[in-house]
PDB file of C-alpha atoms and ligand atoms in Angstrom:
ATOM      1  CA  UNK A 180    -163.873  -4.313  61.265  1.00 62.00           C
ATOM      2  CA  UNK A 181    -160.776  -2.208  60.828  1.00 67.00           C
ATOM      3  CA  UNK A 182    -158.403  -3.285  58.054  1.00 72.00           C
ATOM      4  CA  UNK A 183    -154.713  -2.837  58.804  1.00 75.00           C
ATOM      5  CA  UNK A 184    -152.275  -3.089  55.900  1.00 74.00           C
ATOM      6  CA  UNK A 185    -148.863  -4.696  56.274  1.00 74.00           C
ATOM      7  CA  UNK A 186    -145.899  -3.247  54.420  1.00 75.00           C
ATOM      8  CA  UNK A 187    -145.605  -6.199  52.015  1.00 72.00           C
ATOM      9  CA  UNK A 188    -149.258  -5.740  51.077  1.00 71.00           C
ATOM     10  CA  UNK A 189    -148.556  -2.146  50.166  1.00 66.00           C
ATOM     11  CA  UNK A 190    -145.572  -2.966  47.971  1.00 76.00           C
ATOM     12  CA  UNK A 191    -146.330  -6.251  46.224  1.00 90.00           C
ATOM     13  CA  UNK A 192    -149.401  -6.912  44.064  1.00 94.00           C
ATOM     14  CA  UNK A 193    -149.521 -10.672  44.565  1.00 93.00           C
ATOM     15  CA  UNK A 194    -149.190 -10.270  48.332  1.00 95.00           C
ATOM     16  CA  UNK A 195    -151.949  -7.662  48.278  1.00 95.00           C
ATOM     17  CA  UNK A 196    -154.188  -9.931  46.167  1.00 97.00           C
ATOM     18  CA  UNK A 197    -153.593 -12.752  48.644  1.00 96.00           C
ATOM     19  CA  UNK A 198    -154.431 -10.425  51.533  1.00 96.00           C
ATOM     20  CA  UNK A 199    -157.673  -9.355  49.803  1.00 97.00           C
ATOM     21  CA  UNK A 200    -158.644 -12.929  48.939  1.00 97.00           C
ATOM     22  CA  UNK A 201    -158.133 -14.145  52.532  1.00 97.00           C
ATOM     23  CA  UNK A 202    -160.166 -11.253  53.858  1.00 97.00           C
ATOM     24  CA  UNK A 203    -163.012 -11.792  51.358  1.00 97.00           C
ATOM     25  CA  UNK A 204    -163.170 -15.473  52.193  1.00 96.00           C
ATOM     26  CA  UNK A 205    -163.074 -14.870  55.927  1.00 96.00           C
ATOM     27  CA  UNK A 206    -165.844 -12.282  55.687  1.00 96.00           C
ATOM     28  CA  UNK A 207    -167.939 -14.389  53.247  1.00 96.00           C
ATOM     29  CA  UNK A 208    -167.950 -11.699  50.570  1.00 98.00           C
ATOM     30  CA  UNK A 209    -168.167 -12.686  46.901  1.00 98.00           C
ATOM     31  CA  UNK A 210    -166.103 -10.374  44.744  1.00 98.00           C
ATOM     32  CA  UNK A 211    -166.472  -9.794  41.013  1.00 98.00           C
ATOM     33  CA  UNK A 212    -163.810  -7.922  39.043  1.00 98.00           C
ATOM     34  CA  UNK A 213    -165.728  -6.337  36.165  1.00 98.00           C
ATOM     35  CA  UNK A 214    -163.615  -5.346  33.173  1.00 98.00           C
ATOM     36  CA  UNK A 215    -164.283  -3.834  29.744  1.00 98.00           C
ATOM     37  CA  UNK A 216    -163.252  -1.076  27.387  1.00 98.00           C
ATOM     38  CA  UNK A 217    -164.539   2.440  28.208  1.00 98.00           C
ATOM     39  CA  UNK A 218    -168.215   2.894  27.439  1.00 98.00           C
ATOM     40  CA  UNK A 219    -169.231  -0.783  27.321  1.00 98.00           C
ATOM     41  CA  UNK A 220    -171.813  -0.135  30.035  1.00 98.00           C
ATOM     42  CA  UNK A 221    -170.253  -1.474  33.238  1.00 98.00           C
ATOM     43  CA  UNK A 222    -171.726   1.213  35.462  1.00 98.00           C
ATOM     44  CA  UNK A 223    -175.215   1.002  33.927  1.00 98.00           C
ATOM     45  CA  UNK A 224    -175.105  -2.751  34.381  1.00 98.00           C
ATOM     46  CA  UNK A 225    -174.112  -2.289  38.037  1.00 98.00           C
ATOM     47  CA  UNK A 226    -176.906   0.241  38.578  1.00 98.00           C
ATOM     48  CA  UNK A 227    -179.419  -2.308  37.293  1.00 98.00           C
ATOM     49  CA  UNK A 228    -177.793  -5.055  39.350  1.00 98.00           C
ATOM     50  CA  UNK A 229    -178.088  -3.001  42.535  1.00 98.00           C
ATOM     51  CA  UNK A 230    -181.675  -2.078  41.646  1.00 98.00           C
ATOM     52  CA  UNK A 231    -182.648  -5.737  41.175  1.00 98.00           C
ATOM     53  CA  UNK A 232    -180.657  -7.420  43.944  1.00 98.00           C
ATOM     54  CA  UNK A 233    -180.386  -4.873  46.767  1.00 96.00           C
ATOM     55  CA  UNK A 234    -183.293  -6.398  48.689  1.00 96.00           C
ATOM     56  CA  UNK A 235    -181.734  -9.824  48.601  1.00 97.00           C
ATOM     57  CA  UNK A 236    -178.029  -9.042  49.025  1.00 98.00           C
ATOM     58  CA  UNK A 237    -175.984  -6.372  50.741  1.00 98.00           C
ATOM     59  CA  UNK A 238    -174.044  -4.906  47.810  1.00 98.00           C
ATOM     60  CA  UNK A 239    -171.037  -2.604  47.642  1.00 98.00           C
ATOM     61  CA  UNK A 240    -169.075  -1.317  44.664  1.00 98.00           C
ATOM     62  CA  UNK A 241    -165.480  -0.157  44.278  1.00 98.00           C
ATOM     63  CA  UNK A 242    -165.237   2.133  41.257  1.00 98.00           C
ATOM     64  CA  UNK A 243    -161.975   2.566  39.371  1.00 98.00           C
ATOM     65  CA  UNK A 244    -161.556   5.610  37.145  1.00 97.00           C
ATOM     66  CA  UNK A 245    -158.708   7.923  36.209  1.00 97.00           C
ATOM     67  CA  UNK A 246    -160.682  10.903  37.487  1.00 97.00           C
ATOM     68  CA  UNK A 247    -164.034  12.023  38.935  1.00 97.00           C
ATOM     69  CA  UNK A 248    -166.440  10.564  41.468  1.00 97.00           C
ATOM     70  CA  UNK A 249    -169.180  10.191  38.812  1.00 97.00           C
ATOM     71  CA  UNK A 250    -169.586   6.410  38.767  1.00 97.00           C
ATOM     72  CA  UNK A 251    -169.507   6.071  42.560  1.00 98.00           C
ATOM     73  CA  UNK A 252    -172.202   8.759  42.764  1.00 98.00           C
ATOM     74  CA  UNK A 253    -174.354   6.830  40.268  1.00 98.00           C
ATOM     75  CA  UNK A 254    -174.094   3.715  42.437  1.00 98.00           C
ATOM     76  CA  UNK A 255    -174.807   5.668  45.645  1.00 98.00           C
ATOM     77  CA  UNK A 256    -177.912   7.089  43.975  1.00 98.00           C
ATOM     78  CA  UNK A 257    -179.144   3.494  43.649  1.00 97.00           C
ATOM     79  CA  UNK A 258    -178.749   3.054  47.397  1.00 95.00           C
ATOM     80  CA  UNK A 259    -175.567   0.962  47.546  1.00 97.00           C
ATOM     81  CA  UNK A 260    -172.298   1.763  49.257  1.00 97.00           C
ATOM     82  CA  UNK A 261    -169.608   2.851  46.774  1.00 98.00           C
ATOM     83  CA  UNK A 262    -165.932   3.744  47.114  1.00 98.00           C
ATOM     84  CA  UNK A 263    -164.262   5.637  44.285  1.00 98.00           C
ATOM     85  CA  UNK A 264    -160.614   5.016  43.438  1.00 98.00           C
ATOM     86  CA  UNK A 265    -159.009   7.617  41.165  1.00 97.00           C
ATOM     87  CA  UNK A 266    -155.902   6.285  39.471  1.00 97.00           C
ATOM     88  CA  UNK A 267    -154.772   9.753  38.241  1.00 96.00           C
ATOM     89  CA  UNK A 268    -153.701   8.465  34.856  1.00 95.00           C
ATOM     90  CA  UNK A 269    -153.180   4.816  35.828  1.00 97.00           C
ATOM     91  CA  UNK A 270    -154.853   2.496  33.307  1.00 97.00           C
ATOM     92  CA  UNK A 271    -155.841  -0.392  35.646  1.00 97.00           C
ATOM     93  CA  UNK A 272    -156.618  -1.179  39.257  1.00 98.00           C
ATOM     94  CA  UNK A 273    -154.140  -3.199  41.267  1.00 97.00           C
ATOM     95  CA  UNK A 274    -154.676  -5.199  44.443  1.00 97.00           C
ATOM     96  CA  UNK A 275    -152.989  -2.574  46.610  1.00 95.00           C
ATOM     97  CA  UNK A 276    -155.474   0.086  45.552  1.00 97.00           C
ATOM     98  CA  UNK A 277    -158.306  -2.315  46.346  1.00 97.00           C
ATOM     99  CA  UNK A 278    -156.761  -3.195  49.732  1.00 96.00           C
ATOM    100  CA  UNK A 279    -156.583   0.508  50.567  1.00 95.00           C
ATOM    101  CA  UNK A 280    -160.207   1.043  49.468  1.00 97.00           C
ATOM    102  CA  UNK A 281    -161.323  -1.800  51.752  1.00 96.00           C
ATOM    103  CA  UNK A 282    -160.528   0.428  54.737  1.00 93.00           C
ATOM    104  CA  UNK A 283    -163.648   2.389  53.750  1.00 96.00           C
ATOM    105  CA  UNK A 284    -165.928  -0.663  53.650  1.00 97.00           C
ATOM    106  CA  UNK A 285    -167.345  -2.778  56.448  1.00 97.00           C
ATOM    107  CA  UNK A 286    -167.072  -6.243  54.890  1.00 97.00           C
ATOM    108  CA  UNK A 287    -169.046  -7.705  57.751  1.00 97.00           C
ATOM    109  CA  UNK A 288    -172.221  -6.199  56.321  1.00 97.00           C
ATOM    110  CA  UNK A 289    -171.493  -6.944  52.638  1.00 98.00           C
ATOM    111  CA  UNK A 290    -172.443 -10.049  50.620  1.00 98.00           C
ATOM    112  CA  UNK A 291    -171.454  -8.953  47.118  1.00 98.00           C
ATOM    113  CA  UNK A 292    -168.636  -6.628  46.187  1.00 98.00           C
ATOM    114  CA  UNK A 293    -168.299  -5.522  42.574  1.00 98.00           C
ATOM    115  CA  UNK A 294    -165.036  -3.940  41.534  1.00 98.00           C
ATOM    116  CA  UNK A 295    -165.520  -1.893  38.378  1.00 98.00           C
ATOM    117  CA  UNK A 296    -162.076  -1.765  36.839  1.00 98.00           C
ATOM    118  CA  UNK A 297    -160.703   1.107  34.752  1.00 98.00           C
ATOM    119  CA  UNK A 298    -162.105   0.960  31.210  1.00 98.00           C
ATOM    120  CA  UNK A 299    -159.330  -0.793  29.294  1.00 98.00           C
ATOM    121  CA  UNK A 300    -159.154  -4.183  27.560  1.00 98.00           C
ATOM    122  CA  UNK A 301    -155.394  -4.567  28.030  1.00 97.00           C
ATOM    123  CA  UNK A 302    -153.711  -4.520  31.458  1.00 96.00           C
ATOM    124  CA  UNK A 303    -156.630  -4.890  33.909  1.00 97.00           C
ATOM    125  CA  UNK A 304    -156.746  -8.582  33.013  1.00 95.00           C
ATOM    126  CA  UNK A 305    -153.137  -9.037  34.165  1.00 95.00           C
ATOM    127  CA  UNK A 306    -153.683  -7.808  37.746  1.00 97.00           C
ATOM    128  CA  UNK A 307    -155.079 -10.173  40.328  1.00 97.00           C
ATOM    129  CA  UNK A 308    -157.226  -8.169  42.750  1.00 98.00           C
ATOM    130  CA  UNK A 309    -158.040 -11.166  44.958  1.00 98.00           C
ATOM    131  CA  UNK A 310    -161.489 -11.463  43.355  1.00 98.00           C
ATOM    132  CA  UNK A 311    -163.553 -14.655  43.166  1.00 97.00           C
ATOM    133  CA  UNK A 312    -164.611 -14.042  39.581  1.00 98.00           C
ATOM    134  CA  UNK A 313    -163.388 -12.109  36.578  1.00 98.00           C
ATOM    135  CA  UNK A 314    -166.198 -10.984  34.302  1.00 98.00           C
ATOM    136  CA  UNK A 315    -165.776  -9.034  31.065  1.00 98.00           C
ATOM    137  CA  UNK A 316    -168.329  -6.768  29.434  1.00 98.00           C
ATOM    138  CA  UNK A 317    -168.251  -6.405  25.664  1.00 98.00           C
ATOM    139  CA  UNK A 318    -170.777  -4.231  23.847  1.00 98.00           C
ATOM    140  CA  UNK A 319    -172.311  -4.486  20.398  1.00 98.00           C
ATOM    141  CA  UNK A 320    -170.952  -1.112  19.072  1.00 98.00           C
ATOM    142  CA  UNK A 321    -167.358  -2.279  19.740  1.00 98.00           C
ATOM    143  CA  UNK A 322    -167.613  -4.810  16.931  1.00 98.00           C
ATOM    144  CA  UNK A 323    -166.664  -8.446  16.485  1.00 98.00           C
ATOM    145  CA  UNK A 324    -162.889  -7.847  16.414  1.00 98.00           C
ATOM    146  CA  UNK A 325    -162.430  -7.268  20.140  1.00 98.00           C
ATOM    147  CA  UNK A 326    -162.402 -10.919  21.261  1.00 98.00           C
ATOM    148  CA  UNK A 327    -159.694 -12.073  18.800  1.00 98.00           C
ATOM    149  CA  UNK A 328    -157.679  -8.840  19.134  1.00 98.00           C
ATOM    150  CA  UNK A 329    -157.587  -8.822  22.962  1.00 98.00           C
ATOM    151  CA  UNK A 330    -157.220 -12.529  23.737  1.00 98.00           C
ATOM    152  CA  UNK A 331    -155.528 -12.027  27.134  1.00 97.00           C
ATOM    153  CA  UNK A 332    -158.668 -10.362  28.465  1.00 98.00           C
ATOM    154  CA  UNK A 333    -161.059 -12.996  27.191  1.00 98.00           C
ATOM    155  CA  UNK A 334    -158.943 -16.015  28.081  1.00 97.00           C
ATOM    156  CA  UNK A 335    -158.871 -14.860  31.725  1.00 96.00           C
ATOM    157  CA  UNK A 336    -162.586 -14.211  32.198  1.00 97.00           C
ATOM    158  CA  UNK A 337    -165.103 -16.928  32.954  1.00 97.00           C
ATOM    159  CA  UNK A 338    -168.118 -14.940  31.795  1.00 98.00           C
ATOM    160  CA  UNK A 339    -168.532 -12.370  29.023  1.00 98.00           C
ATOM    161  CA  UNK A 340    -171.596 -10.157  29.240  1.00 98.00           C
ATOM    162  CA  UNK A 341    -172.469  -9.022  25.711  1.00 99.00           C
ATOM    163  CA  UNK A 342    -174.187  -5.713  26.420  1.00 99.00           C
ATOM    164  CA  UNK A 343    -176.336  -3.374  24.300  1.00 98.00           C
ATOM    165  CA  UNK A 344    -178.049  -6.124  22.297  1.00 98.00           C
ATOM    166  CA  UNK A 345    -180.892  -3.640  21.781  1.00 98.00           C
ATOM    167  CA  UNK A 346    -178.563  -2.088  19.157  1.00 98.00           C
ATOM    168  CA  UNK A 347    -178.210  -5.314  17.122  1.00 98.00           C
ATOM    169  CA  UNK A 348    -180.763  -4.228  14.462  1.00 98.00           C
ATOM    170  CA  UNK A 349    -178.686  -1.126  13.677  1.00 98.00           C
ATOM    171  CA  UNK A 350    -175.136  -2.510  13.658  1.00 98.00           C
ATOM    172  CA  UNK A 351    -173.206  -5.270  11.914  1.00 97.00           C
ATOM    173  CA  UNK A 352    -172.444  -7.487  14.877  1.00 98.00           C
ATOM    174  CA  UNK A 353    -172.771 -11.259  14.843  1.00 98.00           C
ATOM    175  CA  UNK A 354    -173.516 -12.854  18.220  1.00 98.00           C
ATOM    176  CA  UNK A 355    -172.770 -16.274  16.728  1.00 98.00           C
ATOM    177  CA  UNK A 356    -169.344 -15.129  15.534  1.00 98.00           C
ATOM    178  CA  UNK A 357    -168.597 -13.706  19.005  1.00 98.00           C
ATOM    179  CA  UNK A 358    -169.608 -17.015  20.568  1.00 98.00           C
ATOM    180  CA  UNK A 359    -167.363 -18.904  18.158  1.00 98.00           C
ATOM    181  CA  UNK A 360    -164.377 -16.569  18.722  1.00 98.00           C
ATOM    182  CA  UNK A 361    -164.774 -16.819  22.498  1.00 98.00           C
ATOM    183  CA  UNK A 362    -165.115 -20.597  22.318  1.00 98.00           C
ATOM    184  CA  UNK A 363    -161.769 -20.802  20.486  1.00 98.00           C
ATOM    185  CA  UNK A 364    -159.920 -18.563  22.939  1.00 97.00           C
ATOM    186  CA  UNK A 365    -161.559 -19.788  26.137  1.00 98.00           C
ATOM    187  CA  UNK A 366    -163.808 -22.856  25.799  1.00 98.00           C
ATOM    188  CA  UNK A 367    -164.641 -22.785  29.525  1.00 97.00           C
ATOM    189  CA  UNK A 368    -166.176 -19.307  29.397  1.00 97.00           C
ATOM    190  CA  UNK A 369    -169.771 -18.371  28.630  1.00 97.00           C
ATOM    191  CA  UNK A 370    -171.219 -15.525  26.589  1.00 98.00           C
ATOM    192  CA  UNK A 371    -174.351 -13.914  27.929  1.00 98.00           C
ATOM    193  CA  UNK A 372    -176.141 -11.468  25.599  1.00 98.00           C
ATOM    194  CA  UNK A 373    -178.089  -8.758  27.431  1.00 98.00           C
ATOM    195  CA  UNK A 374    -179.095  -5.132  27.474  1.00 98.00           C
ATOM    196  CA  UNK A 375    -178.739  -3.081  30.648  1.00 98.00           C
ATOM    197  CA  UNK A 376    -180.985  -0.470  28.978  1.00 98.00           C
ATOM    198  CA  UNK A 377    -183.955  -2.667  28.000  1.00 98.00           C
ATOM    199  CA  UNK A 378    -183.203  -5.252  30.746  1.00 98.00           C
ATOM    200  CA  UNK A 379    -183.366  -8.124  28.232  1.00 98.00           C
ATOM    201  CA  UNK A 380    -181.150 -10.986  29.469  1.00 98.00           C
ATOM    202  CA  UNK A 381    -180.525  -9.411  32.885  1.00 98.00           C
ATOM    203  CA  UNK A 382    -182.308 -12.216  34.729  1.00 98.00           C
ATOM    204  CA  UNK A 383    -179.695 -14.673  33.473  1.00 98.00           C
ATOM    205  CA  UNK A 384    -176.928 -12.436  34.837  1.00 98.00           C
ATOM    206  CA  UNK A 385    -178.715 -12.280  38.179  1.00 98.00           C
ATOM    207  CA  UNK A 386    -179.069 -16.084  38.209  1.00 98.00           C
ATOM    208  CA  UNK A 387    -175.356 -16.401  37.533  1.00 98.00           C
ATOM    209  CA  UNK A 388    -174.625 -14.110  40.506  1.00 98.00           C
ATOM    210  CA  UNK A 389    -176.983 -16.131  42.682  1.00 97.00           C
ATOM    211  CA  UNK A 390    -175.358 -19.458  41.734  1.00 97.00           C
ATOM    212  CA  UNK A 391    -171.857 -18.073  42.184  1.00 97.00           C
ATOM    213  CA  UNK A 392    -172.755 -16.635  45.593  1.00 97.00           C
ATOM    214  CA  UNK A 393    -174.162 -19.959  46.805  1.00 95.00           C
ATOM    215  CA  UNK A 394    -170.954 -21.699  45.735  1.00 94.00           C
ATOM    216  CA  UNK A 395    -168.876 -19.001  47.410  1.00 90.00           C
ATOM    217  CA  UNK A 396    -170.661 -19.564  50.750  1.00 88.00           C
ATOM    218  CA  UNK A 397    -169.770 -23.263  50.618  1.00 87.00           C
ATOM    219  CA  UNK A 398    -166.029 -22.538  50.382  1.00 76.00           C
TER     220      UNK A 398
HETATM  221 MG1   MG B 698    -168.010   3.222  34.594  1.00 67.90          MG
HETATM  222 ZN1   ZN B 699    -152.649  -0.478  32.968  1.00 67.90          ZN
END
């Protein structure tokens, strides 16, 4: 299906988000906006997600980075369709960029679309992309201060994937403290400890995707 963009979609973020959301719903695509600081492991997590779920779901990824095609190439190497957006200095994705990237995807043959946002804990959370779910990744080396220091990110995400738990023995990070901090900022959200490297906890992430996708189909 060819996507044609109206002028208001190209100039207004909320209009573009609405356009994306309508399109995703019409095409029965579940969309996850994945956000984190740089280096938290979003791409590695997506590689493992594609590896585990590609037989069951048709998966595509939109990659947001300031520069390079590196992350899209990593996803393509796993056998999934990937579109790279380069923001050329821009520190977040907006719905217009996503709408433009959709021209390169055939949503009719996609079940799950992951949008890997630009690594940044500040403004990505403020831009609606038209996604079904906002998910944050936080990693053990970043320390316990991130949740209380960046509340806008964590109050807008329904799930926080706590990555790199294989490093817990070497670093002073308290999972319980993170759970408590998140509970205070956003009681409706869940914290899911995992390691994309050792695969510990990944099955729970996959179950979450599965449950969310089933709900999405019922809409
Ligand atoms: Mg990445
Ligand atoms: Zn920004």
